[in-house]
């Protein structure tokens, strides 16, 4: 087992390939399952709500809660070591899900797979350890850009397997990918530096986890329970209270789970808000474009606007956009070098807004969807590549995984908001006397997503620009240290 980073050359390239494979083992497995909601409902004899929990909700909850904790453990005890453990748990959950005997067991095993979201911040944190400094920014952009690209590829692969084989093969194929990633990490990725040891902030983890569970459960169950129901309003209120308690606690504890400067510091809060808005925009299109493509069409069909596409064809519609995002990710560094650190994210949101506007104006033929998402996917490529580069600039080497973990959770919560926003708009605009979404519901949804992306651009262009690391010196009882955990020199 390697104990020191090997930067550059063949060893660095092999380590980067292993980390990219680890990230793909998360992103592909997640999106491959999206087409299975209806299939699981039929094969496991369950309700649409339970099938949705098996595919999305259970994983969403556990991933949001565990990602900050796992990321912090990586910074403190070794990112490679924690990455190996996380991949092992992910592999166990994926293999178990292939043999799930009912929907309850599948929900539990999918919750176990929620650890996989932490693979992204751990991999991003390790990149700065295993790559030479002049290649770090490009490697970060490539790795994060592949997450957006894998979304379309995962839907396509998932559609092929669902249309031509059992849903269990999705987990079997995913387990092979996770096993390959685990073997590659063990073989090629060295251990990086660790932060000074300190006790794990269990109370902080409980408060943060409670706040995230409250908001995500409220978003997930809002359509079923009613947005104005006491249960949903209570969950949102509980999230606000727990968040305030979490911030108060983190400002006092000597070894916080997430330093407030990594959450709300002037140099990083805009990055997290940008991630939140990007996640919301992404999931509006991830949900609506396949739904529109798969809507039945023909004489006597309510609505009369769908294309009756199979799950595979719906995935193919997203494929050009997926491919367009990859070169955009590679170009993000040039945009940053010419126009500044915020430029790639602002450009990505602007291009995504333009693509959303195109879809809002024209979505009456399949080629409209292909062209519109090609533009949107290009924007996603720029934006996804920008986020880890911006986090890298404002976080220290001992807090890279933690800062990227917070940013990843921000995008995940934004995705939950975006998917529910799209569903709420469609539910509020239906064919008279039916529950079938009306055609103009898609128009409003696409305009809404375009507006959210444009608002993100304005935020980046007008927001405060902060220099330095964004990690100011702060005082805690008994000692003074920087916000990244590195002791600061005390003044006499």
Short mmCIF file of C-alpha atoms in Angstrom, two decimals, residues 111-461:
data_model
loop_
_atom_site.label_atom_id
_atom_site.label_comp_id
_atom_site.label_asym_id
_atom_site.label_seq_id
_atom_site.Cartn_x
_atom_site.Cartn_y
_atom_site.Cartn_z
CA UNK A 111 -30.30 3.50 1.50
CA UNK A 112 -26.97 1.69 2.03
CA UNK A 113 -25.98 2.76 -1.48
CA UNK A 114 -26.43 6.35 -0.34
CA UNK A 115 -22.81 6.32 0.83
CA UNK A 116 -21.81 6.50 -2.84
CA UNK A 117 -22.44 10.25 -3.14
CA UNK A 118 -19.36 10.77 -0.94
CA UNK A 119 -17.22 9.19 -3.65
CA UNK A 120 -17.28 12.47 -5.58
CA UNK A 121 -15.85 14.80 -2.88
CA UNK A 122 -13.36 12.15 -1.76
CA UNK A 123 -12.11 11.72 -5.33
CA UNK A 124 -11.95 15.48 -5.88
CA UNK A 125 -10.00 15.87 -2.65
CA UNK A 126 -7.53 13.16 -3.68
CA UNK A 127 -6.93 14.70 -7.10
CA UNK A 128 -5.10 17.63 -5.57
CA UNK A 129 -2.86 15.11 -3.73
CA UNK A 130 -1.98 12.80 -6.64
CA UNK A 131 -1.68 15.28 -9.53
CA UNK A 132 0.99 17.93 -10.09
CA UNK A 133 -0.24 21.46 -9.30
CA UNK A 134 -0.45 22.56 -12.93
CA UNK A 135 -2.81 19.67 -13.76
CA UNK A 136 -5.08 19.83 -10.72
CA UNK A 137 -7.60 22.31 -12.13
CA UNK A 138 -8.02 20.39 -15.38
CA UNK A 139 -8.38 17.05 -13.59
CA UNK A 140 -11.00 18.50 -11.23
CA UNK A 141 -12.99 19.85 -14.18
CA UNK A 142 -12.79 16.58 -16.09
CA UNK A 143 -13.88 14.45 -13.14
CA UNK A 144 -16.79 16.66 -12.14
CA UNK A 145 -17.84 17.21 -15.76
CA UNK A 146 -18.17 13.46 -16.20
CA UNK A 147 -20.89 13.43 -13.53
CA UNK A 148 -23.12 15.52 -15.78
CA UNK A 149 -22.14 13.44 -18.79
CA UNK A 150 -22.88 10.19 -17.01
CA UNK A 151 -26.48 11.25 -16.36
CA UNK A 152 -27.52 10.81 -19.98
CA UNK A 153 -25.37 7.72 -20.44
CA UNK A 154 -26.86 6.14 -17.33
CA UNK A 155 -30.41 6.75 -18.53
CA UNK A 156 -29.54 5.17 -21.89
CA UNK A 157 -27.90 2.09 -20.35
CA UNK A 158 -30.71 1.79 -17.83
CA UNK A 159 -33.30 2.04 -20.59
CA UNK A 160 -31.63 -0.69 -22.63
CA UNK A 161 -31.47 -3.06 -19.67
CA UNK A 162 -35.03 -2.30 -18.53
CA UNK A 163 -36.43 -2.74 -22.05
CA UNK A 164 -34.55 -5.97 -22.80
CA UNK A 165 -33.71 -7.61 -19.45
CA UNK A 166 -34.61 -7.65 -15.76
CA UNK A 167 -34.11 -4.63 -13.50
CA UNK A 168 -31.84 -6.86 -11.42
CA UNK A 169 -29.24 -6.67 -14.18
CA UNK A 170 -28.92 -2.95 -13.47
CA UNK A 171 -27.48 -3.77 -10.07
CA UNK A 172 -25.38 -6.62 -11.42
CA UNK A 173 -23.80 -4.31 -14.01
CA UNK A 174 -23.39 -1.60 -11.38
CA UNK A 175 -21.66 -4.05 -9.02
CA UNK A 176 -19.12 -4.91 -11.73
CA UNK A 177 -18.35 -1.23 -12.20
CA UNK A 178 -17.99 -0.62 -8.45
CA UNK A 179 -15.73 -3.68 -8.09
CA UNK A 180 -13.53 -2.44 -10.94
CA UNK A 181 -13.29 0.99 -9.30
CA UNK A 182 -12.37 -0.55 -5.95
CA UNK A 183 -9.63 -2.67 -7.52
CA UNK A 184 -8.25 0.34 -9.41
CA UNK A 185 -8.17 2.52 -6.29
CA UNK A 186 -6.41 -0.19 -4.28
CA UNK A 187 -3.85 -0.64 -7.04
CA UNK A 188 -3.07 2.91 -8.17
CA UNK A 189 -4.25 5.57 -5.72
CA UNK A 190 -1.76 6.50 -2.97
CA UNK A 191 -2.73 7.95 0.38
CA UNK A 192 -2.58 11.71 0.73
CA UNK A 193 -1.92 13.93 3.74
CA UNK A 194 -4.33 13.99 6.65
CA UNK A 195 -5.43 16.81 8.90
CA UNK A 196 -4.40 17.04 12.55
CA UNK A 197 -6.37 14.48 14.53
CA UNK A 198 -9.26 15.51 16.69
CA UNK A 199 -12.44 14.07 18.10
CA UNK A 200 -15.29 13.49 15.67
CA UNK A 201 -18.05 16.07 16.03
CA UNK A 202 -20.93 13.66 16.68
CA UNK A 203 -23.41 16.32 17.94
CA UNK A 204 -22.68 18.46 14.88
CA UNK A 205 -23.24 15.47 12.62
CA UNK A 206 -26.55 14.70 14.32
CA UNK A 207 -27.77 18.30 13.98
CA UNK A 208 -26.73 18.56 10.33
CA UNK A 209 -28.17 15.15 9.53
CA UNK A 210 -31.46 16.03 11.21
CA UNK A 211 -31.73 19.30 9.28
CA UNK A 212 -31.06 17.58 5.94
CA UNK A 213 -33.48 14.73 6.64
CA UNK A 214 -36.18 17.23 7.61
CA UNK A 215 -35.89 19.34 4.45
CA UNK A 216 -35.50 16.39 2.07
CA UNK A 217 -38.32 14.43 3.66
CA UNK A 218 -40.53 17.51 3.40
CA UNK A 219 -39.64 17.94 -0.27
CA UNK A 220 -40.09 14.26 -1.02
CA UNK A 221 -43.43 13.83 0.74
CA UNK A 222 -44.84 17.29 -0.02
CA UNK A 223 -46.89 16.15 -3.03
CA UNK A 224 -48.41 13.22 -1.10
CA UNK A 225 -49.02 14.95 2.24
CA UNK A 226 -49.82 18.41 0.89
CA UNK A 227 -47.42 21.35 0.88
CA UNK A 228 -49.50 23.20 3.46
CA UNK A 229 -50.03 20.16 5.71
CA UNK A 230 -48.86 20.39 9.34
CA UNK A 231 -46.40 17.54 8.78
CA UNK A 232 -44.61 19.21 5.85
CA UNK A 233 -44.61 22.67 7.43
CA UNK A 234 -43.31 21.12 10.65
CA UNK A 235 -40.47 19.44 8.77
CA UNK A 236 -39.43 22.70 7.15
CA UNK A 237 -39.61 24.51 10.49
CA UNK A 238 -37.58 21.74 12.09
CA UNK A 239 -34.95 22.11 9.36
CA UNK A 240 -34.65 25.84 10.11
CA UNK A 241 -34.29 25.26 13.86
CA UNK A 242 -31.77 22.43 13.50
CA UNK A 243 -29.74 24.44 10.97
CA UNK A 244 -29.51 27.38 13.38
CA UNK A 245 -28.46 25.07 16.21
CA UNK A 246 -25.89 23.41 13.96
CA UNK A 247 -24.26 26.72 13.01
CA UNK A 248 -24.21 27.87 16.65
CA UNK A 249 -22.62 24.60 17.73
CA UNK A 250 -20.01 24.57 14.95
CA UNK A 251 -18.85 28.07 15.92
CA UNK A 252 -18.10 26.88 19.47
CA UNK A 253 -16.67 23.36 19.13
CA UNK A 254 -12.85 23.05 18.81
CA UNK A 255 -13.04 20.44 16.02
CA UNK A 256 -16.20 21.15 14.00
CA UNK A 257 -17.64 18.70 11.50
CA UNK A 258 -17.96 21.53 8.97
CA UNK A 259 -16.44 24.87 9.83
CA UNK A 260 -18.96 27.69 9.25
CA UNK A 261 -16.40 29.33 6.95
CA UNK A 262 -16.76 26.34 4.61
CA UNK A 263 -20.52 26.88 4.61
CA UNK A 264 -21.07 30.62 4.69
CA UNK A 265 -17.64 32.19 4.21
CA UNK A 266 -17.71 35.13 1.76
CA UNK A 267 -15.51 33.30 -0.75
CA UNK A 268 -17.47 30.04 -0.80
CA UNK A 269 -21.15 30.70 -0.12
CA UNK A 270 -21.70 31.84 -3.70
CA UNK A 271 -20.18 28.57 -4.92
CA UNK A 272 -22.64 26.57 -2.79
CA UNK A 273 -25.59 28.68 -3.93
CA UNK A 274 -24.48 28.22 -7.53
CA UNK A 275 -24.36 24.44 -6.96
CA UNK A 276 -27.86 24.53 -5.45
CA UNK A 277 -29.29 26.43 -8.44
CA UNK A 278 -27.46 24.19 -10.90
CA UNK A 279 -28.88 21.08 -9.21
CA UNK A 280 -32.39 22.50 -9.41
CA UNK A 281 -32.03 23.28 -13.12
CA UNK A 282 -30.47 19.89 -13.91
CA UNK A 283 -33.24 17.88 -12.33
CA UNK A 284 -36.03 19.84 -14.00
CA UNK A 285 -34.66 18.68 -17.35
CA UNK A 286 -33.66 15.19 -16.14
CA UNK A 287 -37.27 14.63 -15.05
CA UNK A 288 -39.23 16.41 -17.77
CA UNK A 289 -37.46 15.59 -21.03
CA UNK A 290 -37.74 11.78 -20.64
CA UNK A 291 -41.29 12.18 -19.28
CA UNK A 292 -42.32 14.26 -22.30
CA UNK A 293 -40.65 11.84 -24.71
CA UNK A 294 -42.34 8.79 -23.15
CA UNK A 295 -45.83 10.35 -22.98
CA UNK A 296 -48.19 8.39 -25.28
CA UNK A 297 -49.45 10.11 -28.40
CA UNK A 298 -52.04 9.46 -31.06
CA UNK A 299 -55.79 9.69 -31.61
CA UNK A 300 -57.82 9.51 -28.43
CA UNK A 301 -54.84 10.11 -26.13
CA UNK A 302 -55.37 12.90 -23.61
CA UNK A 303 -53.01 15.81 -24.04
CA UNK A 304 -51.98 14.88 -27.56
CA UNK A 305 -48.41 16.16 -27.22
CA UNK A 306 -46.21 13.15 -26.39
CA UNK A 307 -43.97 11.04 -28.59
CA UNK A 308 -44.64 7.57 -27.17
CA UNK A 309 -40.90 6.84 -26.93
CA UNK A 310 -39.46 3.84 -25.13
CA UNK A 311 -37.14 4.29 -22.18
CA UNK A 312 -34.20 3.53 -24.48
CA UNK A 313 -35.23 6.18 -27.01
CA UNK A 314 -35.72 8.70 -24.19
CA UNK A 315 -32.12 8.02 -23.15
CA UNK A 316 -30.95 8.46 -26.75
CA UNK A 317 -32.58 11.90 -26.83
CA UNK A 318 -30.28 12.95 -23.98
CA UNK A 319 -27.16 11.37 -25.48
CA UNK A 320 -26.07 14.30 -27.72
CA UNK A 321 -26.33 16.68 -24.78
CA UNK A 322 -24.23 14.30 -22.72
CA UNK A 323 -21.55 14.24 -25.40
CA UNK A 324 -21.62 18.04 -25.76
CA UNK A 325 -20.94 18.44 -22.06
CA UNK A 326 -17.58 16.65 -22.21
CA UNK A 327 -15.71 19.12 -24.47
CA UNK A 328 -17.35 21.97 -22.56
CA UNK A 329 -15.81 20.61 -19.36
CA UNK A 330 -12.42 20.52 -21.05
CA UNK A 331 -12.78 24.16 -22.18
CA UNK A 332 -13.76 25.46 -18.73
CA UNK A 333 -10.13 26.05 -17.80
CA UNK A 334 -9.55 28.35 -20.77
CA UNK A 335 -12.67 30.33 -19.95
CA UNK A 336 -11.49 30.67 -16.36
CA UNK A 337 -8.01 31.77 -17.40
CA UNK A 338 -9.38 34.48 -19.69
CA UNK A 339 -12.35 35.80 -17.74
CA UNK A 340 -11.91 34.75 -14.10
CA UNK A 341 -12.88 31.98 -11.69
CA UNK A 342 -16.64 32.60 -11.82
CA UNK A 343 -16.83 32.79 -15.60
CA UNK A 344 -17.23 29.05 -16.42
CA UNK A 345 -20.11 28.64 -13.96
CA UNK A 346 -21.78 31.85 -15.17
CA UNK A 347 -21.33 30.76 -18.79
CA UNK A 348 -22.70 27.30 -18.02
CA UNK A 349 -25.81 28.68 -16.37
CA UNK A 350 -26.30 31.16 -19.22
CA UNK A 351 -26.05 28.46 -21.88
CA UNK A 352 -28.42 26.22 -19.87
CA UNK A 353 -30.88 29.10 -19.63
CA UNK A 354 -30.70 29.57 -23.40
CA UNK A 355 -31.35 25.87 -23.95
CA UNK A 356 -34.30 25.97 -21.56
CA UNK A 357 -35.73 28.93 -23.45
CA UNK A 358 -35.37 27.04 -26.74
CA UNK A 359 -37.30 24.10 -25.28
CA UNK A 360 -39.97 26.40 -23.85
CA UNK A 361 -40.50 27.91 -27.31
CA UNK A 362 -40.34 24.67 -29.29
CA UNK A 363 -40.78 21.14 -27.95
CA UNK A 364 -43.24 19.74 -30.47
CA UNK A 365 -40.88 17.33 -32.23
CA UNK A 366 -38.21 14.91 -31.10
CA UNK A 367 -35.46 16.93 -32.78
CA UNK A 368 -36.52 19.95 -30.71
CA UNK A 369 -35.76 17.94 -27.56
CA UNK A 370 -32.45 16.70 -28.94
CA UNK A 371 -31.30 20.19 -29.96
CA UNK A 372 -32.54 21.86 -26.78
CA UNK A 373 -30.84 19.36 -24.50
CA UNK A 374 -27.64 19.52 -26.55
CA UNK A 375 -27.46 23.23 -25.66
CA UNK A 376 -28.42 22.52 -22.04
CA UNK A 377 -25.89 19.71 -21.73
CA UNK A 378 -23.15 22.01 -23.00
CA UNK A 379 -24.01 24.45 -20.24
CA UNK A 380 -23.99 21.67 -17.66
CA UNK A 381 -20.50 20.69 -18.80
CA UNK A 382 -19.12 24.17 -18.16
CA UNK A 383 -20.93 24.52 -14.82
CA UNK A 384 -20.05 21.11 -13.40
CA UNK A 385 -16.39 21.57 -14.29
CA UNK A 386 -16.38 24.99 -12.63
CA UNK A 387 -17.67 24.00 -9.19
CA UNK A 388 -14.75 21.87 -7.89
CA UNK A 389 -12.24 24.33 -9.35
CA UNK A 390 -13.89 27.17 -7.43
CA UNK A 391 -13.98 25.08 -4.24
CA UNK A 392 -10.31 24.23 -4.74
CA UNK A 393 -9.40 27.92 -4.85
CA UNK A 394 -11.08 28.76 -1.53
CA UNK A 395 -10.34 25.65 0.56
CA UNK A 396 -7.15 24.39 2.12
CA UNK A 397 -5.58 21.00 1.31
CA UNK A 398 -6.82 19.61 4.64
CA UNK A 399 -10.44 20.58 3.98
CA UNK A 400 -10.78 19.83 0.27
CA UNK A 401 -13.00 16.77 0.65
CA UNK A 402 -15.15 18.46 3.31
CA UNK A 403 -15.69 21.58 1.20
CA UNK A 404 -16.49 19.52 -1.89
CA UNK A 405 -18.83 17.38 0.23
CA UNK A 406 -20.80 20.45 1.30
CA UNK A 407 -20.93 21.63 -2.32
CA UNK A 408 -22.13 18.21 -3.48
CA UNK A 409 -24.89 18.17 -0.86
CA UNK A 410 -25.95 21.68 -1.93
CA UNK A 411 -26.38 20.43 -5.50
CA UNK A 412 -28.23 17.34 -4.26
CA UNK A 413 -30.70 19.42 -2.24
CA UNK A 414 -31.11 21.68 -5.27
CA UNK A 415 -31.90 18.61 -7.34
CA UNK A 416 -34.62 17.58 -4.90
CA UNK A 417 -36.11 21.08 -5.12
CA UNK A 418 -35.91 21.05 -8.92
CA UNK A 419 -37.61 17.68 -9.33
CA UNK A 420 -40.45 18.66 -7.00
CA UNK A 421 -40.76 22.06 -8.68
CA UNK A 422 -41.19 20.38 -12.06
CA UNK A 423 -43.72 17.91 -10.65
CA UNK A 424 -45.67 20.68 -8.90
CA UNK A 425 -45.91 22.78 -12.07
CA UNK A 426 -47.18 19.82 -14.10
CA UNK A 427 -49.65 18.87 -11.36
CA UNK A 428 -51.06 22.41 -11.31
CA UNK A 429 -51.64 22.50 -15.07
CA UNK A 430 -53.68 19.52 -16.23
CA UNK A 431 -56.16 18.58 -18.92
CA UNK A 432 -59.59 19.68 -17.60
CA UNK A 433 -61.26 17.13 -15.33
CA UNK A 434 -58.21 14.81 -15.40
CA UNK A 435 -54.84 14.42 -13.69
CA UNK A 436 -53.01 14.32 -17.04
CA UNK A 437 -50.50 17.19 -17.38
CA UNK A 438 -51.44 19.71 -20.04
CA UNK A 439 -48.98 20.61 -22.79
CA UNK A 440 -48.48 24.15 -21.49
CA UNK A 441 -47.29 22.71 -18.17
CA UNK A 442 -44.06 21.71 -19.90
CA UNK A 443 -43.74 25.18 -21.40
CA UNK A 444 -44.05 26.80 -17.97
CA UNK A 445 -41.60 24.30 -16.46
CA UNK A 446 -38.97 24.94 -19.12
CA UNK A 447 -39.34 28.71 -18.73
CA UNK A 448 -39.04 28.32 -14.96
CA UNK A 449 -35.82 26.32 -15.26
CA UNK A 450 -34.43 28.88 -17.69
CA UNK A 451 -35.30 31.64 -15.24
CA UNK A 452 -33.57 29.86 -12.34
CA UNK A 453 -30.42 29.43 -14.45
CA UNK A 454 -30.51 33.09 -15.50
CA UNK A 455 -30.91 34.14 -11.86
CA UNK A 456 -27.79 32.12 -11.04
CA UNK A 457 -25.88 33.99 -13.73
CA UNK A 458 -26.95 37.34 -12.32
CA UNK A 459 -25.94 36.22 -8.84
CA UNK A 460 -22.45 35.35 -10.04
CA UNK A 461 -22.02 38.53 -12.04
#
